[in-house]
Short mmCIF file of C-alpha atoms and ligand atoms in Angstrom, two decimals:
data_model
loop_
_atom_site.label_atom_id
_atom_site.label_comp_id
_atom_site.label_asym_id
_atom_site.label_seq_id
_atom_site.Cartn_x
_atom_site.Cartn_y
_atom_site.Cartn_z
CA UNK A 1 38.84 -121.30 204.41
CA UNK A 2 41.63 -119.08 203.46
CA UNK A 3 39.34 -116.30 202.57
CA UNK A 4 37.64 -116.68 206.17
CA UNK A 5 41.09 -116.56 207.91
CA UNK A 6 42.03 -113.42 205.83
CA UNK A 7 38.82 -111.59 206.55
CA UNK A 8 39.64 -112.33 210.38
CA UNK A 9 42.97 -111.23 209.95
CA UNK A 10 41.80 -107.99 208.39
CA UNK A 11 39.14 -107.54 211.04
CA UNK A 12 41.43 -107.90 213.65
CA UNK A 13 44.28 -105.42 212.35
CA UNK A 14 42.38 -103.62 209.82
CA UNK A 15 42.32 -99.69 210.15
CA UNK A 16 39.12 -99.93 212.15
CA UNK A 17 40.52 -101.98 215.13
CA UNK A 18 43.79 -101.01 216.79
CA UNK A 19 45.42 -101.33 220.11
CA UNK A 20 44.78 -98.37 222.09
CA UNK A 21 48.17 -97.37 223.96
CA UNK A 22 47.60 -96.30 227.59
CA UNK A 23 45.84 -93.09 227.54
CA UNK A 24 46.00 -92.23 231.21
CA UNK A 25 49.91 -92.31 231.26
CA UNK A 26 50.67 -91.70 227.52
CA UNK A 27 48.55 -88.59 226.48
CA UNK A 28 49.53 -86.16 229.33
CA UNK A 29 52.01 -83.44 229.85
CA UNK A 30 53.27 -81.91 233.15
CA UNK A 31 51.96 -78.43 234.10
CA UNK A 32 54.57 -75.81 234.40
CA UNK A 33 54.16 -72.23 235.53
CA UNK A 34 50.93 -70.20 235.87
CA UNK A 35 47.63 -72.27 236.00
CA UNK A 36 45.27 -69.83 234.60
CA UNK A 37 45.27 -68.53 231.12
CA UNK A 38 45.74 -64.89 230.71
CA UNK A 39 42.36 -62.80 230.73
CA UNK A 40 42.63 -61.82 227.09
CA UNK A 41 43.00 -65.38 225.87
CA UNK A 42 40.35 -66.30 223.65
CA UNK A 43 38.71 -69.80 223.78
CA UNK A 44 36.50 -70.90 220.84
CA UNK A 45 35.63 -73.62 218.40
CA UNK A 46 36.06 -74.02 214.64
CA UNK A 47 33.92 -75.53 211.54
CA UNK A 48 34.11 -75.05 207.90
CA UNK A 49 31.15 -74.42 205.61
CA UNK A 50 31.10 -77.66 203.48
CA UNK A 51 31.54 -79.85 206.42
CA UNK A 52 28.31 -78.53 208.25
CA UNK A 53 26.20 -76.34 206.05
CA UNK A 54 24.27 -78.72 203.85
CA UNK A 55 21.85 -76.71 201.46
CA UNK A 56 24.28 -77.35 198.82
CA UNK A 57 22.10 -75.87 196.00
CA UNK A 58 19.68 -74.00 198.09
CA UNK A 59 18.94 -70.34 197.17
CA UNK A 60 20.90 -69.86 194.50
CA UNK A 61 24.28 -71.29 195.66
CA UNK A 62 26.52 -72.23 192.91
CA UNK A 63 28.53 -75.68 192.61
CA UNK A 64 32.00 -76.00 194.48
CA UNK A 65 34.55 -78.99 193.83
CA UNK A 66 33.56 -80.81 196.59
CA UNK A 67 29.73 -80.93 195.28
CA UNK A 68 31.02 -82.13 192.05
CA UNK A 69 33.58 -84.62 193.31
CA UNK A 70 31.20 -86.24 195.95
CA UNK A 71 28.44 -86.42 193.28
CA UNK A 72 30.54 -87.72 190.69
CA UNK A 73 32.94 -90.01 192.44
CA UNK A 74 30.64 -91.15 195.88
CA UNK A 75 33.20 -94.36 195.71
CA UNK A 76 35.98 -91.99 196.73
CA UNK A 77 34.36 -91.08 200.06
CA UNK A 78 34.46 -93.95 202.73
CA UNK A 79 30.61 -94.32 203.30
CA UNK A 80 29.60 -93.08 199.74
CA UNK A 81 28.03 -89.85 201.55
CA UNK A 82 28.68 -86.25 200.85
CA UNK A 83 27.96 -82.75 202.23
CA UNK A 84 24.43 -82.35 200.61
CA UNK A 85 22.71 -82.08 203.89
CA UNK A 86 25.42 -82.50 206.49
CA UNK A 87 24.53 -80.98 209.86
CA UNK A 88 22.19 -78.52 208.07
CA UNK A 89 23.89 -75.23 209.56
CA UNK A 90 22.50 -73.43 206.58
CA UNK A 91 18.80 -74.11 207.65
CA UNK A 92 19.68 -74.58 211.45
CA UNK A 93 22.28 -71.91 212.46
CA UNK A 94 20.12 -71.36 215.55
CA UNK A 95 21.08 -75.03 216.99
CA UNK A 96 24.73 -74.02 216.31
CA UNK A 97 24.42 -70.58 218.06
CA UNK A 98 22.51 -72.21 221.06
CA UNK A 99 25.65 -74.92 221.52
CA UNK A 100 27.91 -71.83 221.27
CA UNK A 101 26.30 -70.06 223.88
CA UNK A 102 26.03 -73.03 226.11
CA UNK A 103 29.63 -73.41 225.66
CA UNK A 104 30.57 -69.94 226.59
CA UNK A 105 33.00 -69.32 223.86
CA UNK A 106 34.55 -66.12 223.09
CA UNK A 107 34.97 -66.60 219.30
CA UNK A 108 33.62 -68.71 216.43
CA UNK A 109 35.66 -69.73 213.38
CA UNK A 110 33.70 -70.76 210.55
CA UNK A 111 34.35 -70.40 206.76
CA UNK A 112 32.20 -68.82 203.98
CA UNK A 113 31.18 -70.84 200.96
CA UNK A 114 32.58 -68.88 198.24
CA UNK A 115 29.76 -70.23 196.09
CA UNK A 116 26.98 -69.10 198.19
CA UNK A 117 27.82 -65.49 197.58
CA UNK A 118 29.36 -65.81 194.18
CA UNK A 119 27.92 -68.86 192.20
CA UNK A 120 30.21 -68.72 189.60
CA UNK A 121 33.10 -67.82 191.40
CA UNK A 122 33.23 -64.61 189.70
CA UNK A 123 32.45 -61.48 191.41
CA UNK A 124 29.91 -60.00 188.48
CA UNK A 125 27.30 -62.40 189.80
CA UNK A 126 26.02 -61.88 193.31
CA UNK A 127 23.76 -63.95 195.41
CA UNK A 128 21.77 -62.00 197.97
CA UNK A 129 20.50 -64.80 199.89
CA UNK A 130 23.96 -66.15 200.35
CA UNK A 131 24.90 -62.49 201.68
CA UNK A 132 21.72 -62.56 203.98
CA UNK A 133 22.69 -65.87 205.59
CA UNK A 134 26.36 -64.77 206.50
CA UNK A 135 24.86 -61.23 207.55
CA UNK A 136 22.49 -63.22 209.97
CA UNK A 137 25.29 -65.61 211.23
CA UNK A 138 27.66 -62.61 212.14
CA UNK A 139 25.17 -60.50 213.46
CA UNK A 140 23.74 -63.22 215.82
CA UNK A 141 27.30 -63.96 216.88
CA UNK A 142 27.74 -60.30 217.70
CA UNK A 143 24.57 -59.85 219.52
CA UNK A 144 25.78 -62.74 221.87
CA UNK A 145 29.05 -61.58 222.45
CA UNK A 146 30.75 -64.21 220.15
CA UNK A 147 33.53 -62.76 217.87
CA UNK A 148 33.34 -63.91 214.24
CA UNK A 149 36.80 -65.15 212.87
CA UNK A 150 36.18 -66.13 209.42
CA UNK A 151 37.91 -68.18 207.02
CA UNK A 152 37.68 -67.20 203.31
CA UNK A 153 38.44 -70.53 201.84
CA UNK A 154 38.31 -74.05 203.12
CA UNK A 155 38.74 -76.19 200.18
CA UNK A 156 35.25 -75.73 198.51
CA UNK A 157 36.22 -73.86 195.17
CA UNK A 158 33.63 -72.67 192.62
CA UNK A 159 33.87 -75.00 189.89
CA UNK A 160 33.73 -71.98 187.76
CA UNK A 161 37.17 -71.02 189.17
CA UNK A 162 38.27 -74.61 188.74
CA UNK A 163 37.59 -74.60 185.11
CA UNK A 164 40.40 -72.09 184.62
CA UNK A 165 42.73 -74.34 186.41
CA UNK A 166 42.21 -73.30 190.09
CA UNK A 167 45.30 -72.88 191.79
CA UNK A 168 47.44 -74.02 188.83
CA UNK A 169 46.79 -71.06 187.25
CA UNK A 170 48.13 -67.65 188.34
CA UNK A 171 44.75 -66.13 187.46
CA UNK A 172 43.58 -67.47 191.12
CA UNK A 173 45.75 -64.47 192.48
CA UNK A 174 43.11 -61.83 191.14
CA UNK A 175 40.12 -64.17 191.43
CA UNK A 176 40.91 -64.82 195.03
CA UNK A 177 41.58 -61.10 195.72
CA UNK A 178 38.66 -60.01 194.27
CA UNK A 179 36.69 -62.17 196.07
CA UNK A 180 38.41 -61.12 199.27
CA UNK A 181 37.48 -57.56 198.43
CA UNK A 182 34.05 -58.36 198.33
CA UNK A 183 33.96 -60.00 201.50
CA UNK A 184 35.71 -56.97 203.16
CA UNK A 185 33.23 -54.58 201.80
CA UNK A 186 30.18 -56.94 202.83
CA UNK A 187 31.29 -57.98 206.24
CA UNK A 188 34.56 -56.06 207.28
CA UNK A 189 32.71 -53.49 209.10
CA UNK A 190 31.85 -56.67 211.75
CA UNK A 191 34.51 -59.13 211.11
CA UNK A 192 37.75 -58.14 212.50
CA UNK A 193 39.71 -61.58 212.25
CA UNK A 194 40.03 -63.15 208.68
CA UNK A 195 41.91 -66.24 207.67
CA UNK A 196 42.70 -66.25 203.83
CA UNK A 197 43.31 -69.86 203.44
CA UNK A 198 43.01 -72.98 205.43
CA UNK A 199 45.73 -75.62 205.13
CA UNK A 200 47.45 -74.84 201.74
CA UNK A 201 49.30 -78.11 202.47
CA UNK A 202 46.09 -79.83 201.80
CA UNK A 203 44.84 -77.83 199.22
CA UNK A 204 47.78 -78.36 197.04
CA UNK A 205 49.13 -81.70 197.97
CA UNK A 206 46.13 -84.42 198.67
CA UNK A 207 43.05 -85.75 198.05
CA UNK A 208 41.44 -82.85 199.92
CA UNK A 209 41.74 -80.77 196.46
CA UNK A 210 40.23 -83.45 194.64
CA UNK A 211 39.77 -81.71 191.20
CA UNK A 212 43.61 -80.78 190.94
CA UNK A 213 45.47 -82.64 188.56
CA UNK A 214 48.41 -84.69 190.22
CA UNK A 215 51.73 -83.24 189.45
CA UNK A 216 53.94 -83.91 192.61
CA UNK A 217 57.08 -82.10 192.86
CA UNK A 218 55.98 -79.84 190.34
CA UNK A 219 52.39 -78.87 190.59
CA UNK A 220 52.26 -78.81 194.25
CA UNK A 221 54.83 -76.07 194.35
CA UNK A 222 53.24 -74.04 191.67
CA UNK A 223 49.83 -73.99 193.73
CA UNK A 224 51.78 -73.26 197.06
CA UNK A 225 53.45 -70.23 195.12
CA UNK A 226 50.09 -69.16 193.88
CA UNK A 227 48.40 -69.59 197.17
CA UNK A 228 51.31 -67.37 198.56
CA UNK A 229 50.93 -64.77 196.08
CA UNK A 230 46.91 -64.67 196.41
CA UNK A 231 47.34 -64.41 200.06
CA UNK A 232 50.14 -61.45 199.93
CA UNK A 233 47.77 -59.50 197.33
CA UNK A 234 44.97 -59.91 199.59
CA UNK A 235 46.58 -58.78 202.64
CA UNK A 236 48.06 -55.50 200.89
CA UNK A 237 44.70 -54.74 199.26
CA UNK A 238 43.29 -54.91 202.87
CA UNK A 239 46.12 -52.50 203.96
CA UNK A 240 45.63 -50.17 201.38
CA UNK A 241 41.73 -49.91 201.21
CA UNK A 242 40.28 -51.03 204.41
CA UNK A 243 42.77 -51.49 207.29
CA UNK A 244 42.41 -47.64 208.41
CA UNK A 245 38.91 -47.83 208.90
CA UNK A 246 38.07 -51.74 209.52
CA UNK A 247 41.17 -52.11 211.76
CA UNK A 248 40.87 -55.93 211.65
CA UNK A 249 43.53 -58.61 211.45
CA UNK A 250 44.48 -61.03 208.53
CA UNK A 251 46.26 -64.12 208.97
CA UNK A 252 46.61 -67.75 206.99
CA UNK A 253 46.21 -71.14 208.76
CA UNK A 254 48.88 -73.62 208.12
CA UNK A 255 48.81 -77.34 209.31
CA UNK A 256 51.69 -78.71 210.80
CA UNK A 257 52.88 -82.15 212.35
CA UNK A 258 55.68 -81.09 214.99
CA UNK A 259 58.77 -83.64 214.66
CA UNK A 260 61.14 -85.09 216.87
CA UNK A 261 64.42 -86.94 216.36
CA UNK A 262 65.21 -90.08 218.38
CA UNK A 263 68.84 -89.30 218.16
CA UNK A 264 68.54 -85.69 219.01
CA UNK A 265 69.79 -84.81 215.45
CA UNK A 266 68.96 -80.76 215.40
CA UNK A 267 69.76 -80.80 211.54
CA UNK A 268 66.88 -83.56 210.86
CA UNK A 269 64.18 -81.49 212.86
CA UNK A 270 65.41 -78.29 211.27
CA UNK A 271 65.24 -79.55 207.73
CA UNK A 272 61.94 -81.14 208.19
CA UNK A 273 60.47 -78.05 209.65
CA UNK A 274 61.86 -76.01 206.89
CA UNK A 275 59.96 -78.07 204.34
CA UNK A 276 56.57 -78.89 206.19
CA UNK A 277 56.01 -75.47 207.74
CA UNK A 278 58.65 -73.29 206.43
CA UNK A 279 57.68 -73.53 202.63
CA UNK A 280 54.84 -71.56 203.52
CA UNK A 281 55.37 -69.88 206.88
CA UNK A 282 58.77 -68.58 205.92
CA UNK A 283 57.89 -66.28 202.86
CA UNK A 284 55.45 -64.59 205.21
CA UNK A 285 56.91 -64.42 208.45
CA UNK A 286 60.50 -64.78 208.25
CA UNK A 287 62.85 -61.39 208.31
CA UNK A 288 64.18 -62.24 204.71
CA UNK A 289 61.26 -63.54 202.93
CA UNK A 290 61.01 -65.86 200.05
CA UNK A 291 61.08 -69.69 200.75
CA UNK A 292 63.43 -70.92 203.02
CA UNK A 293 67.15 -70.95 201.29
CA UNK A 294 67.82 -74.57 202.17
CA UNK A 295 64.67 -75.56 200.62
CA UNK A 296 65.45 -73.38 197.20
CA UNK A 297 68.92 -74.63 197.06
CA UNK A 298 68.29 -78.41 197.51
CA UNK A 299 65.40 -78.46 195.06
CA UNK A 300 67.35 -76.30 192.38
CA UNK A 301 70.19 -78.89 192.71
CA UNK A 302 67.84 -82.02 192.28
CA UNK A 303 66.06 -80.40 189.38
CA UNK A 304 69.22 -79.66 187.58
CA UNK A 305 70.25 -83.20 188.23
CA UNK A 306 67.13 -84.21 186.56
CA UNK A 307 67.88 -82.65 183.43
CA UNK A 308 65.85 -79.50 183.81
CA UNK A 309 66.63 -75.95 183.03
CA UNK A 310 65.49 -74.45 186.18
CA UNK A 311 64.38 -75.27 189.74
CA UNK A 312 60.93 -76.85 190.16
CA UNK A 313 60.62 -74.51 192.87
CA UNK A 314 61.81 -70.96 191.87
CA UNK A 315 62.31 -68.13 194.00
CA UNK A 316 59.46 -65.93 194.58
CA UNK A 317 61.53 -62.98 192.79
CA UNK A 318 62.08 -59.50 194.39
CA UNK A 319 58.84 -58.23 193.59
CA UNK A 320 56.51 -60.89 195.12
CA UNK A 321 59.08 -61.71 198.07
CA UNK A 322 58.32 -58.00 199.21
CA UNK A 323 54.38 -58.24 198.92
CA UNK A 324 54.64 -61.47 200.81
CA UNK A 325 57.17 -60.86 203.32
CA UNK A 326 55.18 -59.40 206.20
CA UNK A 327 51.72 -60.21 205.03
CA UNK A 328 50.41 -61.76 207.93
CA UNK A 329 49.12 -60.09 211.32
CA UNK A 330 49.10 -63.69 212.89
CA UNK A 331 49.95 -67.28 212.26
CA UNK A 332 46.94 -69.69 212.32
CA UNK A 333 47.95 -73.37 213.42
CA UNK A 334 46.03 -76.31 212.91
CA UNK A 335 47.83 -79.10 215.21
CA UNK A 336 46.85 -82.65 215.57
CA UNK A 337 49.53 -84.80 215.90
CA UNK A 338 53.65 -85.33 215.77
CA UNK A 339 56.14 -87.60 214.17
CA UNK A 340 59.57 -88.73 214.80
CA UNK A 341 62.02 -87.90 211.67
CA UNK A 342 65.46 -89.42 210.45
CA UNK A 343 67.08 -89.23 206.97
CA UNK A 344 65.81 -91.76 204.75
CA UNK A 345 68.30 -94.45 203.67
CA UNK A 346 66.62 -95.08 200.19
CA UNK A 347 65.22 -92.31 198.29
CA UNK A 348 61.56 -91.67 199.31
CA UNK A 349 58.34 -91.24 197.12
CA UNK A 350 57.89 -90.87 193.36
CA UNK A 351 60.54 -89.05 191.44
CA UNK A 352 60.02 -86.16 191.28
CA UNK A 353 57.97 -85.31 194.60
CA UNK A 354 57.98 -83.13 197.45
CA UNK A 355 58.27 -86.39 199.53
CA UNK A 356 61.59 -87.20 197.57
CA UNK A 357 62.75 -83.55 198.12
CA UNK A 358 62.42 -83.63 201.75
CA UNK A 359 63.90 -87.41 202.03
CA UNK A 360 63.02 -88.07 205.69
CA UNK A 361 61.39 -91.16 207.18
CA UNK A 362 58.15 -90.51 209.31
CA UNK A 363 57.64 -92.73 212.26
CA UNK A 364 55.40 -92.62 215.29
CA UNK A 365 56.13 -93.97 218.69
CA UNK A 366 54.07 -97.11 219.58
CA UNK A 367 53.33 -95.49 222.99
CA UNK A 368 51.48 -92.62 221.43
CA UNK A 369 47.71 -93.46 221.69
CA UNK A 370 45.97 -93.68 218.23
CA UNK A 371 42.64 -91.93 217.50
CA UNK A 372 40.10 -93.63 214.96
CA UNK A 373 41.88 -91.92 212.16
CA UNK A 374 45.19 -93.68 211.24
CA UNK A 375 47.09 -90.64 211.29
CA UNK A 376 46.19 -88.97 214.39
CA UNK A 377 48.20 -90.08 217.84
CA UNK A 378 48.06 -87.96 220.76
CA UNK A 379 51.35 -86.07 221.25
CA UNK A 380 50.62 -82.93 223.50
CA UNK A 381 54.56 -82.42 223.77
CA UNK A 382 54.50 -81.86 220.14
CA UNK A 383 52.16 -78.82 220.30
CA UNK A 384 54.38 -77.39 223.30
CA UNK A 385 57.37 -77.89 220.97
CA UNK A 386 55.74 -76.38 217.97
CA UNK A 387 54.83 -73.03 219.53
CA UNK A 388 58.34 -72.84 221.19
CA UNK A 389 59.73 -73.68 217.71
CA UNK A 390 57.49 -70.66 216.11
CA UNK A 391 58.45 -68.47 218.94
CA UNK A 392 62.25 -68.95 218.34
CA UNK A 393 62.22 -69.22 214.56
CA UNK A 394 59.55 -66.57 213.59
CA UNK A 395 60.22 -63.79 216.09
CA UNK A 396 57.51 -64.86 218.29
CA UNK A 397 54.89 -63.80 215.75
CA UNK A 398 51.31 -63.96 217.20
CA UNK A 399 49.76 -67.56 216.93
CA UNK A 400 46.15 -68.60 217.05
CA UNK A 401 45.45 -72.07 217.18
CA UNK A 402 42.69 -72.19 214.63
CA UNK A 403 42.27 -76.30 214.97
CA UNK A 404 42.71 -79.17 217.44
CA UNK A 405 40.95 -82.04 218.15
CA UNK A 406 40.45 -85.85 218.49
CA UNK A 407 38.35 -88.29 216.18
CA UNK A 408 36.23 -91.15 217.19
CA UNK A 409 33.03 -92.87 216.22
CA UNK A 410 30.87 -90.18 217.70
CA UNK A 411 30.32 -91.63 221.39
CA UNK A 412 28.87 -89.20 223.87
CA UNK A 413 30.99 -90.58 226.54
CA UNK A 414 34.05 -89.33 225.10
CA UNK A 415 36.75 -89.36 227.77
CA UNK A 416 39.70 -90.10 225.29
CA UNK A 417 38.59 -86.59 223.55
CA UNK A 418 38.62 -85.19 226.90
CA UNK A 419 42.24 -86.56 227.70
CA UNK A 420 43.28 -85.19 224.38
CA UNK A 421 41.88 -81.73 224.93
CA UNK A 422 43.13 -81.56 228.70
CA UNK A 423 46.81 -82.39 227.66
CA UNK A 424 46.78 -80.03 224.44
CA UNK A 425 45.30 -77.07 226.44
CA UNK A 426 47.98 -77.57 229.17
CA UNK A 427 50.53 -77.74 226.25
CA UNK A 428 49.38 -74.29 224.85
CA UNK A 429 49.33 -72.88 228.77
CA UNK A 430 53.02 -74.14 229.30
CA UNK A 431 53.82 -72.63 226.06
CA UNK A 432 52.49 -69.31 227.16
CA UNK A 433 54.00 -69.59 230.35
CA UNK A 434 57.35 -69.85 228.45
CA UNK A 435 56.92 -66.75 226.69
CA UNK A 436 55.35 -67.76 223.35
CA UNK A 437 52.73 -65.26 221.96
CA UNK A 438 49.81 -67.57 221.50
CA UNK A 439 46.47 -65.44 221.99
CA UNK A 440 43.65 -68.05 220.95
CA UNK A 441 42.54 -71.62 220.83
CA UNK A 442 39.69 -73.06 218.31
CA UNK A 443 38.66 -76.67 219.04
CA UNK A 444 38.00 -78.60 216.28
CA UNK A 445 35.03 -79.14 216.10
CA UNK A 446 31.95 -77.50 217.43
CA UNK A 447 29.68 -80.38 215.90
CA UNK A 448 29.85 -83.69 214.18
CA UNK A 449 30.40 -83.05 210.62
CA UNK A 450 31.18 -84.40 206.76
CA UNK A 451 35.04 -85.81 207.38
CA UNK A 452 35.97 -85.30 203.76
CA UNK A 453 37.14 -88.49 202.53
CA UNK A 454 35.87 -90.23 205.67
CA UNK A 455 32.42 -89.00 205.35
CA UNK A 456 30.48 -89.58 208.53
CA UNK A 457 32.45 -92.51 209.91
CA UNK A 458 34.84 -90.34 211.72
CA UNK A 459 33.56 -87.69 214.06
CA UNK A 460 35.42 -84.45 215.72
CA UNK A 461 32.35 -82.98 217.10
CA UNK A 462 31.89 -81.49 220.95
CA UNK A 463 28.30 -82.05 219.95
CA UNK A 464 26.76 -85.19 218.63
CA UNK A 465 24.48 -84.68 215.55
CA UNK A 466 22.29 -87.41 214.27
CA UNK A 467 23.10 -87.04 210.68
CA UNK A 468 19.89 -89.26 209.69
CA UNK A 469 16.96 -87.39 211.64
CA UNK A 470 15.39 -84.35 210.03
CA UNK A 471 15.95 -82.16 213.32
CA UNK A 472 19.63 -82.70 213.61
CA UNK A 473 19.67 -81.85 217.22
CA UNK A 474 22.95 -80.80 218.76
CA UNK A 475 23.56 -83.23 221.73
CA UNK A 476 26.44 -82.20 224.05
CA UNK A 477 29.05 -84.95 224.51
CA UNK A 478 30.92 -85.20 227.99
CA UNK A 479 33.90 -83.30 226.13
CA UNK A 480 31.54 -80.29 225.66
CA UNK A 481 30.91 -79.86 229.41
CA UNK A 482 34.73 -80.32 229.92
CA UNK A 483 35.61 -77.51 227.25
CA UNK A 484 32.71 -75.39 229.02
CA UNK A 485 34.67 -75.76 232.33
CA UNK A 486 37.87 -74.94 230.86
CA UNK A 487 36.48 -71.86 229.15
CA UNK A 488 34.56 -70.71 232.61
CA UNK A 489 37.42 -71.15 234.72
CA UNK A 490 40.43 -70.27 232.35
CA UNK A 491 42.25 -73.35 233.66
CA UNK A 492 42.64 -76.90 232.81
CA UNK A 493 40.46 -79.00 235.19
CA UNK A 494 41.36 -82.27 236.10
CA UNK A 495 38.42 -84.47 235.26
CA UNK A 496 39.64 -87.76 233.73
C1 PNW B 1 42.15 -80.49 208.97
N1 PNW B 1 46.42 -84.78 208.38
O1 PNW B 1 42.41 -81.26 207.82
C2 PNW B 1 40.82 -79.35 208.29
O2 PNW B 1 41.17 -78.14 208.35
C3 PNW B 1 39.30 -79.78 208.67
O3 PNW B 1 38.40 -79.54 207.70
C4 PNW B 1 39.29 -81.17 209.12
O4 PNW B 1 38.04 -81.89 209.39
C5 PNW B 1 40.19 -81.57 210.21
O5 PNW B 1 41.45 -81.42 210.17
C6 PNW B 1 40.16 -82.89 210.74
O6 PNW B 1 40.60 -84.03 209.59
C7 PNW B 1 43.35 -82.23 208.16
O7 PNW B 1 46.28 -86.07 207.46
C8 PNW B 1 43.19 -83.45 207.27
O8 PNW B 1 47.29 -84.50 209.05
C9 PNW B 1 44.11 -84.30 207.38
C10 PNW B 1 45.43 -84.25 208.44
C11 PNW B 1 45.58 -82.71 208.93
C12 PNW B 1 44.38 -81.94 208.96
#
């Protein structure tokens, strides 16, 4: 009997069912200024290789950490699934292309699977079939006037590289920049927008880097440092050997929840932003370089108090500070949601950990409508706030929104996704009207795909894909037609 009651309670309040706050009033934002996006503004969509391609061992592809992780630990994925076939974009790119054309996008952000081109990760062994695949993708996009925006690394590390320690070993600096150099040689004549890393935060901190050893407060900082060095080295290499001829732009994509303070305490907001965005953005985009001074100072102090000889987050040093400072032509931003912050009353998280170092409480507003994922609330004013923060803090650097999207169970009649897009695209337009240097927007995602630890239980696509069928047709959801209208009119139609 008690068990039954427990099940009913879990059923009612478990993560699957939740009270949807009022969308029509709380997922909106007021339009300010010009109602049309500038002519040059580029609308597109984004995907990543492991999440859509399938063909996990097709045509000589090597094994990545995600192949290994999902095969060895299916119980860690919500539905026990994996990306072995996913939406089969490796076999069915033509279907993606039709969807892209139907939407009328100006660019397509996709990622290259390192193991498709270099099966072991090392550049001495090249897989021509993998190269052929990405040549085909790039050429077909260009033939249809769709610009390729290429992410070099979206979490699928070759196991051959992981064997050396992956991002814990500074060898990754050469391993990554060697790989990047090959990509410039192979595709740089046609690809003009490169993103080195997608969300180092997730690479270094969470279950999204499944094979990394957990060592919070130490390992994550080593990983950040190596990512920054690999990024900086790659940028310099491009400038030295390719920029003059290829004339492309190189950036990095960072994920960030914007934060508000209920008491309007600007110090709380500034501290949280220096840790959550600044750790990676400040070394690249600030005038002084290196990690934010407040972060360096606070972590050094805690480290000494913990009885260590030196800081868990050492300065990047003169040599690397110089290489990394200014090593971005644009800042890629993945924005999904926001939080309220206030200083913690009790020490947060494990000792040591980044959570303990930041030591702020994160809260949400019960009025914010929640998506199927327990972390995603609709907060469009957070996107506008974030863009203005970047404008003021980082000298109005060029920003490309590289991801933004809403998760549900995959319904075709997805009015809530439309409401989310409508308000967030309006937030971008408001920010542009207020002088923010935002030049492009990529909706996440073109098609339903493998949502990492959530498998196929959470869907972000503008197009529905029946993962069980062999045909895997792409069916436009209502939101795809809405986004098509946004692109065609360069405005924010009032459909919902
Ligand atoms: C991004 N969070 O990851 C990734 O770049 C995509 O591959 C992914 O499918 C998409 O967002 C949706 O999840 C994130 O918890 C994962 O805040 C988690 C968070 C943010 C971004």
